[in-house]
Amino acid sequence: MKKKVKTMNRMLIDLLFMSQKRRDLLLLLKDGGRTMEEIVNLLNVTPTGMLPQIKKIKGGISGSSG
């Protein structure tokens, strides 16, 4: 069981930190939620570029809890 948890934790860490956009997003959100407009403006990205990153984070987090 411990090995499975370590593997899942490692996969989640890789998912979150293998992308500069995901890393920047997490750092931005560490103090609380933001609207998409705030994220786009503060990170100087497009919504189209950020949506796949948000989906990967949400999928990785929900997939790791089971």
Short mmCIF file of N, CA, C and O in Angstrom, two decimals:
data_model
loop_
_atom_site.label_atom_id
_atom_site.label_comp_id
_atom_site.label_asym_id
_atom_site.label_seq_id
_atom_site.Cartn_x
_atom_site.Cartn_y
_atom_site.Cartn_z
N MET A 1 0.82 -1.20 0.00
CA MET A 1 0.00 0.00 0.00
C MET A 1 0.86 1.26 0.00
O MET A 1 0.58 2.20 -0.71
N LYS A 2 1.93 1.26 0.81
CA LYS A 2 2.80 2.44 0.87
C LYS A 2 3.44 2.72 -0.48
O LYS A 2 3.60 3.86 -0.87
N LYS A 3 3.84 1.67 -1.20
CA LYS A 3 4.46 1.85 -2.49
C LYS A 3 3.48 2.49 -3.48
O LYS A 3 3.85 3.36 -4.26
N LYS A 4 2.21 2.07 -3.42
CA LYS A 4 1.20 2.63 -4.30
C LYS A 4 1.00 4.12 -4.00
O LYS A 4 0.91 4.94 -4.91
N VAL A 5 0.98 4.48 -2.74
CA VAL A 5 0.82 5.88 -2.35
C VAL A 5 2.02 6.70 -2.82
O VAL A 5 1.86 7.79 -3.36
N LYS A 6 3.22 6.16 -2.65
CA LYS A 6 4.42 6.87 -3.10
C LYS A 6 4.40 7.07 -4.61
O LYS A 6 4.75 8.13 -5.11
N THR A 7 3.98 6.04 -5.33
CA THR A 7 3.91 6.13 -6.79
C THR A 7 2.89 7.18 -7.20
O THR A 7 3.15 8.00 -8.08
N MET A 8 1.72 7.19 -6.56
CA MET A 8 0.69 8.17 -6.88
C MET A 8 1.16 9.58 -6.54
O MET A 8 0.94 10.51 -7.30
N ASN A 9 1.81 9.73 -5.40
CA ASN A 9 2.33 11.04 -5.02
C ASN A 9 3.36 11.52 -6.02
O ASN A 9 3.37 12.69 -6.40
N ARG A 10 4.23 10.64 -6.47
CA ARG A 10 5.26 10.99 -7.45
C ARG A 10 4.63 11.40 -8.77
O ARG A 10 5.05 12.38 -9.39
N MET A 11 3.60 10.67 -9.19
CA MET A 11 2.91 11.01 -10.43
C MET A 11 2.25 12.38 -10.33
O MET A 11 2.29 13.17 -11.27
N LEU A 12 1.65 12.67 -9.19
CA LEU A 12 1.01 13.97 -8.99
C LEU A 12 2.04 15.09 -8.98
O LEU A 12 1.84 16.13 -9.60
N ILE A 13 3.15 14.88 -8.32
CA ILE A 13 4.23 15.89 -8.30
C ILE A 13 4.74 16.13 -9.72
O ILE A 13 4.92 17.28 -10.13
N ASP A 14 4.95 15.06 -10.47
CA ASP A 14 5.41 15.21 -11.86
C ASP A 14 4.38 15.98 -12.68
O ASP A 14 4.75 16.88 -13.44
N LEU A 15 3.12 15.65 -12.53
CA LEU A 15 2.06 16.34 -13.27
C LEU A 15 2.07 17.83 -12.97
O LEU A 15 1.99 18.67 -13.86
N LEU A 16 2.22 18.17 -11.71
CA LEU A 16 2.13 19.57 -11.31
C LEU A 16 3.36 20.39 -11.68
O LEU A 16 3.25 21.56 -12.00
N PHE A 17 4.52 19.78 -11.64
CA PHE A 17 5.72 20.58 -11.78
C PHE A 17 6.49 20.36 -13.08
O PHE A 17 7.52 20.98 -13.29
N MET A 18 6.00 19.53 -13.98
CA MET A 18 6.66 19.34 -15.27
C MET A 18 6.29 20.45 -16.25
O MET A 18 6.81 20.50 -17.35
N SER A 19 5.40 21.32 -15.88
CA SER A 19 4.96 22.41 -16.75
C SER A 19 5.11 23.73 -16.03
O SER A 19 4.65 23.89 -14.90
N GLN A 20 5.74 24.69 -16.69
CA GLN A 20 5.90 26.02 -16.11
C GLN A 20 4.53 26.67 -15.87
O GLN A 20 4.32 27.33 -14.85
N LYS A 21 3.59 26.47 -16.80
CA LYS A 21 2.25 27.06 -16.64
C LYS A 21 1.56 26.50 -15.41
O LYS A 21 0.95 27.24 -14.64
N ARG A 22 1.64 25.18 -15.21
CA ARG A 22 1.00 24.59 -14.03
C ARG A 22 1.67 25.05 -12.76
O ARG A 22 1.00 25.34 -11.77
N ARG A 23 2.97 25.14 -12.77
CA ARG A 23 3.70 25.60 -11.58
C ARG A 23 3.31 27.05 -11.25
O ARG A 23 2.99 27.37 -10.11
N ASP A 24 3.28 27.91 -12.28
CA ASP A 24 2.89 29.31 -12.06
C ASP A 24 1.46 29.41 -11.55
O ASP A 24 1.16 30.22 -10.66
N LEU A 25 0.57 28.59 -12.09
CA LEU A 25 -0.82 28.59 -11.66
C LEU A 25 -0.95 28.19 -10.19
O LEU A 25 -1.65 28.84 -9.42
N LEU A 26 -0.25 27.14 -9.80
CA LEU A 26 -0.31 26.70 -8.40
C LEU A 26 0.23 27.77 -7.46
O LEU A 26 -0.33 28.00 -6.39
N LEU A 27 1.31 28.40 -7.84
CA LEU A 27 1.86 29.46 -6.99
C LEU A 27 0.89 30.63 -6.88
O LEU A 27 0.74 31.23 -5.82
N LEU A 28 0.21 30.95 -7.97
CA LEU A 28 -0.78 32.02 -7.95
C LEU A 28 -1.97 31.67 -7.05
O LEU A 28 -2.49 32.52 -6.34
N LEU A 29 -2.37 30.40 -7.06
CA LEU A 29 -3.56 29.98 -6.32
C LEU A 29 -3.28 29.60 -4.86
O LEU A 29 -4.21 29.29 -4.13
N LYS A 30 -2.03 29.64 -4.44
CA LYS A 30 -1.71 29.19 -3.08
C LYS A 30 -2.40 30.03 -2.01
O LYS A 30 -2.67 29.53 -0.92
N ASP A 31 -2.73 31.28 -2.32
CA ASP A 31 -3.39 32.14 -1.34
C ASP A 31 -4.90 32.22 -1.52
O ASP A 31 -5.56 32.96 -0.82
N GLY A 32 -5.44 31.47 -2.47
CA GLY A 32 -6.88 31.46 -2.66
C GLY A 32 -7.26 31.41 -4.13
O GLY A 32 -6.42 31.52 -5.01
N GLY A 33 -8.56 31.24 -4.36
CA GLY A 33 -9.07 31.11 -5.71
C GLY A 33 -8.98 32.39 -6.51
O GLY A 33 -8.90 33.49 -5.96
N ARG A 34 -8.97 32.25 -7.79
CA ARG A 34 -8.94 33.37 -8.74
C ARG A 34 -9.92 33.07 -9.87
O ARG A 34 -10.19 31.92 -10.18
N THR A 35 -10.39 34.12 -10.49
CA THR A 35 -11.22 33.95 -11.68
C THR A 35 -10.31 33.67 -12.86
O THR A 35 -9.10 33.94 -12.81
N MET A 36 -10.89 33.14 -13.93
CA MET A 36 -10.10 32.90 -15.14
C MET A 36 -9.52 34.21 -15.66
O MET A 36 -8.38 34.26 -16.10
N GLU A 37 -10.28 35.28 -15.57
CA GLU A 37 -9.80 36.59 -16.04
C GLU A 37 -8.57 37.02 -15.24
O GLU A 37 -7.59 37.52 -15.80
N GLU A 38 -8.60 36.83 -13.92
CA GLU A 38 -7.44 37.17 -13.10
C GLU A 38 -6.23 36.31 -13.45
O GLU A 38 -5.11 36.82 -13.56
N ILE A 39 -6.46 35.02 -13.63
CA ILE A 39 -5.37 34.10 -13.98
C ILE A 39 -4.73 34.53 -15.29
O ILE A 39 -3.50 34.65 -15.40
N VAL A 40 -5.55 34.79 -16.29
CA VAL A 40 -5.07 35.17 -17.61
C VAL A 40 -4.26 36.47 -17.54
O VAL A 40 -3.17 36.57 -18.11
N ASN A 41 -4.78 37.44 -16.82
CA ASN A 41 -4.10 38.73 -16.73
C ASN A 41 -2.81 38.65 -15.91
O ASN A 41 -1.78 39.21 -16.31
N LEU A 42 -2.85 37.98 -14.78
CA LEU A 42 -1.69 37.93 -13.91
C LEU A 42 -0.56 37.05 -14.45
O LEU A 42 0.61 37.33 -14.23
N LEU A 43 -0.92 35.99 -15.17
CA LEU A 43 0.11 35.09 -15.71
C LEU A 43 0.46 35.41 -17.16
O LEU A 43 1.33 34.76 -17.74
N ASN A 44 -0.24 36.38 -17.75
CA ASN A 44 0.01 36.78 -19.13
C ASN A 44 -0.08 35.57 -20.07
O ASN A 44 0.84 35.28 -20.84
N VAL A 45 -1.20 34.86 -19.97
CA VAL A 45 -1.48 33.70 -20.81
C VAL A 45 -2.86 33.87 -21.43
O VAL A 45 -3.62 34.76 -21.05
N THR A 46 -3.20 32.99 -22.35
CA THR A 46 -4.54 33.01 -22.93
C THR A 46 -5.40 31.97 -22.22
O THR A 46 -4.87 30.98 -21.70
N PRO A 47 -6.71 32.17 -22.21
CA PRO A 47 -7.58 31.14 -21.63
C PRO A 47 -7.42 29.80 -22.35
O PRO A 47 -7.41 28.74 -21.72
N THR A 48 -7.25 29.85 -23.65
CA THR A 48 -7.07 28.63 -24.43
C THR A 48 -5.81 27.88 -24.02
O THR A 48 -5.78 26.65 -23.99
N GLY A 49 -4.76 28.61 -23.67
CA GLY A 49 -3.53 27.98 -23.24
C GLY A 49 -3.58 27.47 -21.81
O GLY A 49 -2.86 26.53 -21.45
N MET A 50 -4.43 28.07 -20.99
CA MET A 50 -4.48 27.70 -19.58
C MET A 50 -5.49 26.60 -19.28
O MET A 50 -5.28 25.79 -18.38
N LEU A 51 -6.58 26.52 -20.03
CA LEU A 51 -7.61 25.52 -19.75
C LEU A 51 -7.10 24.08 -19.74
O LEU A 51 -7.44 23.32 -18.83
N PRO A 52 -6.26 23.68 -20.70
CA PRO A 52 -5.74 22.30 -20.63
C PRO A 52 -4.91 22.05 -19.37
O PRO A 52 -4.93 20.95 -18.81
N GLN A 53 -4.21 23.06 -18.90
CA GLN A 53 -3.40 22.91 -17.69
C GLN A 53 -4.30 22.73 -16.47
O GLN A 53 -4.02 21.90 -15.59
N ILE A 54 -5.38 23.50 -16.40
CA ILE A 54 -6.33 23.38 -15.30
C ILE A 54 -6.97 21.98 -15.31
O ILE A 54 -7.10 21.34 -14.27
N LYS A 55 -7.34 21.51 -16.50
CA LYS A 55 -7.95 20.17 -16.61
C LYS A 55 -6.97 19.09 -16.17
O LYS A 55 -7.37 18.13 -15.50
N LYS A 56 -5.71 19.22 -16.52
CA LYS A 56 -4.71 18.22 -16.10
C LYS A 56 -4.55 18.21 -14.59
O LYS A 56 -4.45 17.15 -13.98
N ILE A 57 -4.53 19.40 -13.99
CA ILE A 57 -4.41 19.47 -12.53
C ILE A 57 -5.64 18.85 -11.87
O ILE A 57 -5.52 18.03 -10.96
N LYS A 58 -6.83 19.23 -12.33
CA LYS A 58 -8.05 18.69 -11.75
C LYS A 58 -8.12 17.18 -11.94
O LYS A 58 -8.48 16.45 -11.00
N GLY A 59 -7.76 16.69 -13.10
CA GLY A 59 -7.78 15.25 -13.36
C GLY A 59 -6.75 14.52 -12.51
O GLY A 59 -7.03 13.43 -11.98
N GLY A 60 -5.59 15.11 -12.33
CA GLY A 60 -4.55 14.48 -11.53
C GLY A 60 -4.91 14.43 -10.06
O GLY A 60 -4.67 13.43 -9.39
N ILE A 61 -5.53 15.48 -9.57
CA ILE A 61 -5.92 15.51 -8.16
C ILE A 61 -7.08 14.56 -7.89
O ILE A 61 -7.04 13.78 -6.96
N SER A 62 -8.09 14.58 -8.74
CA SER A 62 -9.23 13.69 -8.51
C SER A 62 -8.84 12.23 -8.74
O SER A 62 -9.33 11.34 -8.07
N GLY A 63 -7.92 11.99 -9.66
CA GLY A 63 -7.46 10.63 -9.91
C GLY A 63 -6.59 10.08 -8.83
O GLY A 63 -6.50 8.88 -8.63
N SER A 64 -5.93 10.94 -8.05
CA SER A 64 -5.01 10.47 -7.01
C SER A 64 -5.71 10.17 -5.69
O SER A 64 -5.15 9.53 -4.83
N SER A 65 -6.94 10.65 -5.53
CA SER A 65 -7.62 10.46 -4.25
C SER A 65 -8.28 9.09 -4.12
O SER A 65 -8.75 8.72 -3.07
N GLY A 66 -8.39 8.36 -5.23
CA GLY A 66 -9.08 7.07 -5.18
C GLY A 66 -8.13 6.00 -5.05
O GLY A 66 -7.86 5.11 -4.50
#
